């Protein structure tokens, strides 16, 4: 079964450093998302991306965050200057139709630890 | 912002019995509701969804019920199996947006 692949599975970074989280969505999917889950809290929407541009973003997704689809396969989330509170599990997801009622396919996540 | 609430952090059920997971919401404009299952070290996996215009949707052992007047939905798993042990998230799709709003999850444990 096709899957969304995220790398690395765990990243430790120092506060103030830039990090790039990588995702390879399912190949024929056109809609891409990033969510995050701070330990013990709910899964939160960050951003959605379609046709090479952001279609929607949450208030969490401030100027420190950016997304990019640099080639035909990768979808990346960059955090420019990490803060302690950015420590969370970051999930990438993709969808063929962009209709959330069909459910997304999520990756296994990248655990980001900011020290 | 507690638009989607799962008030039971955990549930323990014997194998073969029914598991009922509950979810409440506050926004009457939600278009669709979804249930996701999550195992440790994995991403959420889509289980089943229901449109706001329906009151029941069934897929194998999983049935979701929606009570719009009470702003409440529930996921029934019958019969429960040990492999169902996971965290279950309720999620809602606000109309005309591109995102899901998740609840905090309920950890289901199915014991033999």
PDB file of C-alpha atoms in Angstrom:
ATOM      1  CA  UNK A   1       0.000   0.000   0.000  1.00  0.00           C
ATOM      2  CA  UNK A   2       1.360   3.457  -0.900  1.00  0.00           C
ATOM      3  CA  UNK A   3       2.683   5.419   2.025  1.00  0.00           C
ATOM      4  CA  UNK A   4       3.896   8.869   2.993  1.00  0.00           C
ATOM      5  CA  UNK A   5       7.545   8.785   4.021  1.00  0.00           C
ATOM      6  CA  UNK A   6       9.061  11.227   6.486  1.00  0.00           C
ATOM      7  CA  UNK A   7      12.723  11.751   7.310  1.00  0.00           C
ATOM      8  CA  UNK A   8      14.371  11.899   9.728  1.00  0.00           C
ATOM      9  CA  UNK A   9      12.305  10.021  12.284  1.00  0.00           C
ATOM     10  CA  UNK A  10      13.930  11.984  15.089  1.00  0.00           C
ATOM     11  CA  UNK A  11      15.829  15.272  14.959  1.00  0.00           C
ATOM     12  CA  UNK A  12      17.496  17.047  17.829  1.00  0.00           C
ATOM     13  CA  UNK A  13      18.472  20.664  17.275  1.00  0.00           C
ATOM     14  CA  UNK A  14      19.694  23.583  19.306  1.00  0.00           C
ATOM     15  CA  UNK A  15      17.407  26.533  19.928  1.00  0.00           C
ATOM     16  CA  UNK A  16      17.837  29.145  17.218  1.00  0.00           C
ATOM     17  CA  UNK A  17      18.975  26.669  14.571  1.00  0.00           C
ATOM     18  CA  UNK A  18      17.158  26.059  11.319  1.00  0.00           C
ATOM     19  CA  UNK A  19      15.633  22.668  10.660  1.00  0.00           C
ATOM     20  CA  UNK A  20      14.159  21.123   7.538  1.00  0.00           C
ATOM     21  CA  UNK A  21      11.730  18.253   7.869  1.00  0.00           C
ATOM     22  CA  UNK A  22      11.299  16.175   4.764  1.00  0.00           C
ATOM     23  CA  UNK A  23       8.358  14.288   3.378  1.00  0.00           C
ATOM     24  CA  UNK A  24       7.755  12.217   0.280  1.00  0.00           C
ATOM     25  CA  UNK A  25       3.987  12.180  -0.334  1.00  0.00           C
ATOM     26  CA  UNK A  26       2.193   9.460  -2.261  1.00  0.00           C
ATOM     27  CA  UNK A  27       3.142   9.911  -5.895  1.00  0.00           C
ATOM     28  CA  UNK A  28      -0.232  10.724  -7.462  1.00  0.00           C
ATOM     29  CA  UNK A  29      -1.436  12.929  -4.621  1.00  0.00           C
ATOM     30  CA  UNK A  30      -1.828  16.641  -5.237  1.00  0.00           C
ATOM     31  CA  UNK A  31      -2.682  18.036  -1.801  1.00  0.00           C
ATOM     32  CA  UNK A  32      -0.135  18.179   0.976  1.00  0.00           C
ATOM     33  CA  UNK A  33      -0.335  19.044   4.639  1.00  0.00           C
ATOM     34  CA  UNK A  34       1.724  19.469   7.769  1.00  0.00           C
ATOM     35  CA  UNK A  35       0.310  18.836  11.238  1.00  0.00           C
ATOM     36  CA  UNK A  36       2.042  18.693  14.583  1.00  0.00           C
ATOM     37  CA  UNK A  37       1.375  17.142  17.965  1.00  0.00           C
ATOM     38  CA  UNK A  38       3.018  18.512  21.066  1.00  0.00           C
ATOM     39  CA  UNK A  39       3.461  15.743  23.617  1.00  0.00           C
ATOM     40  CA  UNK A  40       0.199  15.054  25.414  1.00  0.00           C
ATOM     41  CA  UNK A  41      -1.785  17.486  23.293  1.00  0.00           C
ATOM     42  CA  UNK A  42      -3.998  17.278  20.236  1.00  0.00           C
ATOM     43  CA  UNK A  43      -2.889  17.009  16.645  1.00  0.00           C
ATOM     44  CA  UNK A  44      -2.902  20.556  15.215  1.00  0.00           C
ATOM     45  CA  UNK A  45      -3.138  21.746  11.626  1.00  0.00           C
ATOM     46  CA  UNK A  46      -0.205  23.828  10.397  1.00  0.00           C
ATOM     47  CA  UNK A  47      -0.541  24.287   6.655  1.00  0.00           C
ATOM     48  CA  UNK A  48      -2.040  22.935   3.456  1.00  0.00           C
ATOM     49  CA  UNK A  49      -0.393  23.153   0.041  1.00  0.00           C
ATOM     50  CA  UNK A  50      -1.724  22.701  -3.458  1.00  0.00           C
ATOM     51  CA  UNK A  51      -0.523  23.659  -6.922  1.00  0.00           C
ATOM     52  CA  UNK A  52       2.758  24.965  -5.540  1.00  0.00           C
ATOM     53  CA  UNK A  53       1.248  27.381  -3.113  1.00  0.00           C
ATOM     54  CA  UNK A  54      -0.125  27.504   0.401  1.00  0.00           C
ATOM     55  CA  UNK A  55      -3.905  27.139   0.361  1.00  0.00           C
ATOM     56  CA  UNK A  56      -4.450  27.581   4.076  1.00  0.00           C
ATOM     57  CA  UNK A  57      -2.360  28.046   7.209  1.00  0.00           C
ATOM     58  CA  UNK A  58      -3.008  28.215  10.913  1.00  0.00           C
ATOM     59  CA  UNK A  59      -1.918  30.918  13.333  1.00  0.00           C
ATOM     60  CA  UNK A  60       0.837  28.568  14.479  1.00  0.00           C
ATOM     61  CA  UNK A  61       2.380  28.803  10.993  1.00  0.00           C
ATOM     62  CA  UNK A  62       4.065  32.177  11.438  1.00  0.00           C
ATOM     63  CA  UNK A  63       6.992  33.732   9.581  1.00  0.00           C
ATOM     64  CA  UNK A  64       9.387  31.227  11.106  1.00  0.00           C
ATOM     65  CA  UNK A  65       7.754  28.447   9.120  1.00  0.00           C
ATOM     66  CA  UNK A  66       7.841  27.813   5.409  1.00  0.00           C
ATOM     67  CA  UNK A  67       6.978  24.947   3.084  1.00  0.00           C
ATOM     68  CA  UNK A  68       8.330  24.022  -0.281  1.00  0.00           C
ATOM     69  CA  UNK A  69       7.970  21.388  -2.938  1.00  0.00           C
ATOM     70  CA  UNK A  70      11.457  21.679  -4.419  1.00  0.00           C
ATOM     71  CA  UNK A  71      11.017  18.875  -6.952  1.00  0.00           C
ATOM     72  CA  UNK A  72       8.305  16.507  -8.055  1.00  0.00           C
ATOM     73  CA  UNK A  73       8.528  14.248  -5.035  1.00  0.00           C
ATOM     74  CA  UNK A  74       9.615  16.033  -1.856  1.00  0.00           C
ATOM     75  CA  UNK A  75       7.561  18.313   0.378  1.00  0.00           C
ATOM     76  CA  UNK A  76       9.515  20.099   3.103  1.00  0.00           C
ATOM     77  CA  UNK A  77       8.754  22.084   6.234  1.00  0.00           C
ATOM     78  CA  UNK A  78      11.413  24.557   7.317  1.00  0.00           C
ATOM     79  CA  UNK A  79      11.585  26.201  10.708  1.00  0.00           C
ATOM     80  CA  UNK A  80      14.024  29.104  10.454  1.00  0.00           C
ATOM     81  CA  UNK A  81      14.942  29.687  14.072  1.00  0.00           C
ATOM     82  CA  UNK A  82      13.688  26.949  16.335  1.00  0.00           C
ATOM     83  CA  UNK A  83      12.272  27.619  19.780  1.00  0.00           C
ATOM     84  CA  UNK A  84      11.861  25.215  22.673  1.00  0.00           C
ATOM     85  CA  UNK A  85       8.104  25.222  22.133  1.00  0.00           C
ATOM     86  CA  UNK A  86       8.577  23.894  18.585  1.00  0.00           C
ATOM     87  CA  UNK A  87       9.427  20.523  20.113  1.00  0.00           C
ATOM     88  CA  UNK A  88       6.706  18.206  18.826  1.00  0.00           C
ATOM     89  CA  UNK A  89       5.898  15.357  16.510  1.00  0.00           C
ATOM     90  CA  UNK A  90       5.457  16.724  12.996  1.00  0.00           C
ATOM     91  CA  UNK A  91       3.248  14.789  10.614  1.00  0.00           C
ATOM     92  CA  UNK A  92       3.138  15.199   6.872  1.00  0.00           C
ATOM     93  CA  UNK A  93       0.016  14.069   5.027  1.00  0.00           C
ATOM     94  CA  UNK A  94      -1.165  13.908   1.453  1.00  0.00           C
ATOM     95  CA  UNK A  95      -4.454  13.472  -0.351  1.00  0.00           C
ATOM     96  CA  UNK A  96      -5.481  12.784  -3.931  1.00  0.00           C
ATOM     97  CA  UNK A  97      -8.608  14.893  -3.959  1.00  0.00           C
ATOM     98  CA  UNK A  98      -8.267  17.551  -1.297  1.00  0.00           C
ATOM     99  CA  UNK A  99     -11.513  16.460   0.308  1.00  0.00           C
ATOM    100  CA  UNK A 100     -10.853  15.872   3.960  1.00  0.00           C
ATOM    101  CA  UNK A 101     -13.852  13.557   4.275  1.00  0.00           C
ATOM    102  CA  UNK A 102     -11.933  10.903   2.378  1.00  0.00           C
ATOM    103  CA  UNK A 103      -9.174  11.101   4.939  1.00  0.00           C
ATOM    104  CA  UNK A 104      -5.581  11.948   4.400  1.00  0.00           C
ATOM    105  CA  UNK A 105      -2.683   9.523   4.424  1.00  0.00           C
ATOM    106  CA  UNK A 106      -0.303  10.522   7.178  1.00  0.00           C
ATOM    107  CA  UNK A 107       3.375   9.727   7.457  1.00  0.00           C
ATOM    108  CA  UNK A 108       4.890   8.245  10.608  1.00  0.00           C
ATOM    109  CA  UNK A 109       6.133  11.622  11.748  1.00  0.00           C
ATOM    110  CA  UNK A 110       9.370  13.345  12.676  1.00  0.00           C
ATOM    111  CA  UNK A 111       9.985  13.896  16.352  1.00  0.00           C
ATOM    112  CA  UNK A 112      11.651  17.289  16.696  1.00  0.00           C
ATOM    113  CA  UNK A 113      13.409  18.006  19.964  1.00  0.00           C
ATOM    114  CA  UNK A 114      14.702  21.532  20.483  1.00  0.00           C
ATOM    115  CA  UNK A 115      17.277  21.853  23.267  1.00  0.00           C
TER     116      UNK A 115
ATOM    117  CA  UNK B   1      -9.930  26.425  21.488  1.00  0.00           C
ATOM    118  CA  UNK B   2     -11.820  23.229  22.310  1.00  0.00           C
ATOM    119  CA  UNK B   3     -14.027  22.827  19.274  1.00  0.00           C
ATOM    120  CA  UNK B   4     -13.653  19.053  19.291  1.00  0.00           C
ATOM    121  CA  UNK B   5     -13.565  17.276  22.634  1.00  0.00           C
ATOM    122  CA  UNK B   6     -12.915  13.712  23.628  1.00  0.00           C
ATOM    123  CA  UNK B   7     -13.616  13.666  27.332  1.00  0.00           C
ATOM    124  CA  UNK B   8     -12.458  10.118  28.022  1.00  0.00           C
ATOM    125  CA  UNK B   9      -8.673   9.858  27.857  1.00  0.00           C
ATOM    126  CA  UNK B  10      -8.794   6.082  28.060  1.00  0.00           C
ATOM    127  CA  UNK B  11     -11.103   3.097  27.676  1.00  0.00           C
ATOM    128  CA  UNK B  12     -10.550  -0.546  28.472  1.00  0.00           C
ATOM    129  CA  UNK B  13     -12.718  -3.230  26.847  1.00  0.00           C
ATOM    130  CA  UNK B  14     -12.663  -6.998  26.786  1.00  0.00           C
ATOM    131  CA  UNK B  15     -12.024  -8.727  23.475  1.00  0.00           C
ATOM    132  CA  UNK B  16     -15.271  -9.532  21.666  1.00  0.00           C
ATOM    133  CA  UNK B  17     -17.235  -6.785  23.385  1.00  0.00           C
ATOM    134  CA  UNK B  18     -18.299  -3.442  21.970  1.00  0.00           C
ATOM    135  CA  UNK B  19     -16.018  -0.401  22.242  1.00  0.00           C
ATOM    136  CA  UNK B  20     -17.765   2.959  22.220  1.00  0.00           C
ATOM    137  CA  UNK B  21     -15.647   6.045  21.794  1.00  0.00           C
ATOM    138  CA  UNK B  22     -17.283   9.421  22.201  1.00  0.00           C
ATOM    139  CA  UNK B  23     -16.675  12.869  20.803  1.00  0.00           C
ATOM    140  CA  UNK B  24     -18.407  16.214  21.308  1.00  0.00           C
ATOM    141  CA  UNK B  25     -18.115  19.329  19.219  1.00  0.00           C
ATOM    142  CA  UNK B  26     -19.185  22.926  19.530  1.00  0.00           C
ATOM    143  CA  UNK B  27     -19.272  24.264  15.969  1.00  0.00           C
ATOM    144  CA  UNK B  28     -22.499  23.486  14.109  1.00  0.00           C
ATOM    145  CA  UNK B  29     -20.796  24.435  10.815  1.00  0.00           C
ATOM    146  CA  UNK B  30     -18.659  21.323  10.697  1.00  0.00           C
ATOM    147  CA  UNK B  31     -19.162  19.549   7.389  1.00  0.00           C
ATOM    148  CA  UNK B  32     -17.690  16.125   7.980  1.00  0.00           C
ATOM    149  CA  UNK B  33     -16.474  14.166  10.958  1.00  0.00           C
ATOM    150  CA  UNK B  34     -13.726  11.600  10.842  1.00  0.00           C
ATOM    151  CA  UNK B  35     -12.145   9.016  13.079  1.00  0.00           C
ATOM    152  CA  UNK B  36      -8.448   8.228  12.973  1.00  0.00           C
ATOM    153  CA  UNK B  37      -6.540   5.485  14.746  1.00  0.00           C
ATOM    154  CA  UNK B  38      -2.953   5.945  15.861  1.00  0.00           C
ATOM    155  CA  UNK B  39      -0.422   3.354  16.971  1.00  0.00           C
ATOM    156  CA  UNK B  40       2.760   4.438  18.789  1.00  0.00           C
ATOM    157  CA  UNK B  41       5.508   5.668  16.448  1.00  0.00           C
ATOM    158  CA  UNK B  42       3.088   5.825  13.517  1.00  0.00           C
ATOM    159  CA  UNK B  43       0.993   8.540  11.965  1.00  0.00           C
ATOM    160  CA  UNK B  44      -2.793   8.649  12.318  1.00  0.00           C
ATOM    161  CA  UNK B  45      -4.640   6.230  10.022  1.00  0.00           C
ATOM    162  CA  UNK B  46      -8.024   7.166   8.611  1.00  0.00           C
ATOM    163  CA  UNK B  47     -10.818   4.838   9.753  1.00  0.00           C
ATOM    164  CA  UNK B  48     -14.222   6.174   8.831  1.00  0.00           C
ATOM    165  CA  UNK B  49     -16.030   9.449   8.181  1.00  0.00           C
ATOM    166  CA  UNK B  50     -19.575  10.735   8.273  1.00  0.00           C
ATOM    167  CA  UNK B  51     -21.218  13.647   6.551  1.00  0.00           C
ATOM    168  CA  UNK B  52     -23.115  16.149   8.685  1.00  0.00           C
ATOM    169  CA  UNK B  53     -26.261  15.298   6.703  1.00  0.00           C
ATOM    170  CA  UNK B  54     -26.213  11.673   7.849  1.00  0.00           C
ATOM    171  CA  UNK B  55     -26.674  10.075  11.224  1.00  0.00           C
ATOM    172  CA  UNK B  56     -24.905   6.765  10.694  1.00  0.00           C
ATOM    173  CA  UNK B  57     -22.131   5.295   8.608  1.00  0.00           C
ATOM    174  CA  UNK B  58     -20.934   1.719   8.804  1.00  0.00           C
ATOM    175  CA  UNK B  59     -17.785   0.027   7.536  1.00  0.00           C
ATOM    176  CA  UNK B  60     -17.254  -3.532   8.687  1.00  0.00           C
ATOM    177  CA  UNK B  61     -16.746  -3.601  12.448  1.00  0.00           C
ATOM    178  CA  UNK B  62     -16.757   0.195  12.654  1.00  0.00           C
ATOM    179  CA  UNK B  63     -19.889   2.323  12.855  1.00  0.00           C
ATOM    180  CA  UNK B  64     -20.024   6.038  13.459  1.00  0.00           C
ATOM    181  CA  UNK B  65     -23.174   7.683  14.798  1.00  0.00           C
ATOM    182  CA  UNK B  66     -23.845  11.394  14.601  1.00  0.00           C
ATOM    183  CA  UNK B  67     -26.348  13.232  16.798  1.00  0.00           C
ATOM    184  CA  UNK B  68     -26.415  16.762  15.462  1.00  0.00           C
ATOM    185  CA  UNK B  69     -28.863  18.119  18.007  1.00  0.00           C
ATOM    186  CA  UNK B  70     -26.549  17.009  20.802  1.00  0.00           C
ATOM    187  CA  UNK B  71     -23.400  17.859  18.804  1.00  0.00           C
ATOM    188  CA  UNK B  72     -22.134  14.416  19.608  1.00  0.00           C
ATOM    189  CA  UNK B  73     -20.666  11.545  17.646  1.00  0.00           C
ATOM    190  CA  UNK B  74     -19.528   8.124  18.630  1.00  0.00           C
ATOM    191  CA  UNK B  75     -17.488   5.327  17.127  1.00  0.00           C
ATOM    192  CA  UNK B  76     -18.620   1.769  17.805  1.00  0.00           C
ATOM    193  CA  UNK B  77     -16.246  -1.133  17.271  1.00  0.00           C
ATOM    194  CA  UNK B  78     -17.914  -4.549  17.311  1.00  0.00           C
ATOM    195  CA  UNK B  79     -16.459  -6.998  18.104  1.00  0.00           C
ATOM    196  CA  UNK B  80     -13.377  -5.426  19.638  1.00  0.00           C
ATOM    197  CA  UNK B  81     -10.060  -7.131  18.952  1.00  0.00           C
ATOM    198  CA  UNK B  82      -6.669  -6.770  20.667  1.00  0.00           C
ATOM    199  CA  UNK B  83      -5.304  -5.215  17.458  1.00  0.00           C
ATOM    200  CA  UNK B  84      -7.750  -2.364  17.938  1.00  0.00           C
ATOM    201  CA  UNK B  85      -5.709  -1.178  20.914  1.00  0.00           C
ATOM    202  CA  UNK B  86      -4.552   2.289  19.883  1.00  0.00           C
ATOM    203  CA  UNK B  87      -5.325   5.969  20.372  1.00  0.00           C
ATOM    204  CA  UNK B  88      -8.483   7.064  18.539  1.00  0.00           C
ATOM    205  CA  UNK B  89      -8.865  10.652  17.392  1.00  0.00           C
ATOM    206  CA  UNK B  90     -12.089  12.298  16.433  1.00  0.00           C
ATOM    207  CA  UNK B  91     -11.648  15.064  13.841  1.00  0.00           C
ATOM    208  CA  UNK B  92     -13.933  17.604  12.216  1.00  0.00           C
ATOM    209  CA  UNK B  93     -13.804  19.296   8.852  1.00  0.00           C
ATOM    210  CA  UNK B  94     -15.036  22.894   8.994  1.00  0.00           C
ATOM    211  CA  UNK B  95     -17.030  23.876   5.952  1.00  0.00           C
ATOM    212  CA  UNK B  96     -14.992  25.445   3.156  1.00  0.00           C
ATOM    213  CA  UNK B  97     -11.640  24.984   4.812  1.00  0.00           C
ATOM    214  CA  UNK B  98      -8.727  22.781   4.020  1.00  0.00           C
ATOM    215  CA  UNK B  99      -7.948  21.481   7.475  1.00  0.00           C
ATOM    216  CA  UNK B 100      -9.020  19.068  10.159  1.00  0.00           C
ATOM    217  CA  UNK B 101      -9.614  19.937  13.795  1.00  0.00           C
ATOM    218  CA  UNK B 102      -8.672  17.062  16.060  1.00  0.00           C
ATOM    219  CA  UNK B 103      -9.771  16.037  19.503  1.00  0.00           C
ATOM    220  CA  UNK B 104      -7.240  15.045  22.153  1.00  0.00           C
ATOM    221  CA  UNK B 105      -7.728  11.327  21.597  1.00  0.00           C
ATOM    222  CA  UNK B 106      -8.924   8.324  23.585  1.00  0.00           C
ATOM    223  CA  UNK B 107      -6.580   5.462  24.303  1.00  0.00           C
ATOM    224  CA  UNK B 108      -8.418   2.171  23.759  1.00  0.00           C
ATOM    225  CA  UNK B 109      -7.073  -0.994  25.280  1.00  0.00           C
ATOM    226  CA  UNK B 110      -8.682  -4.291  24.288  1.00  0.00           C
ATOM    227  CA  UNK B 111      -7.712  -7.100  26.621  1.00  0.00           C
ATOM    228  CA  UNK B 112      -8.203 -10.854  26.113  1.00  0.00           C
TER     229      UNK B 112
END
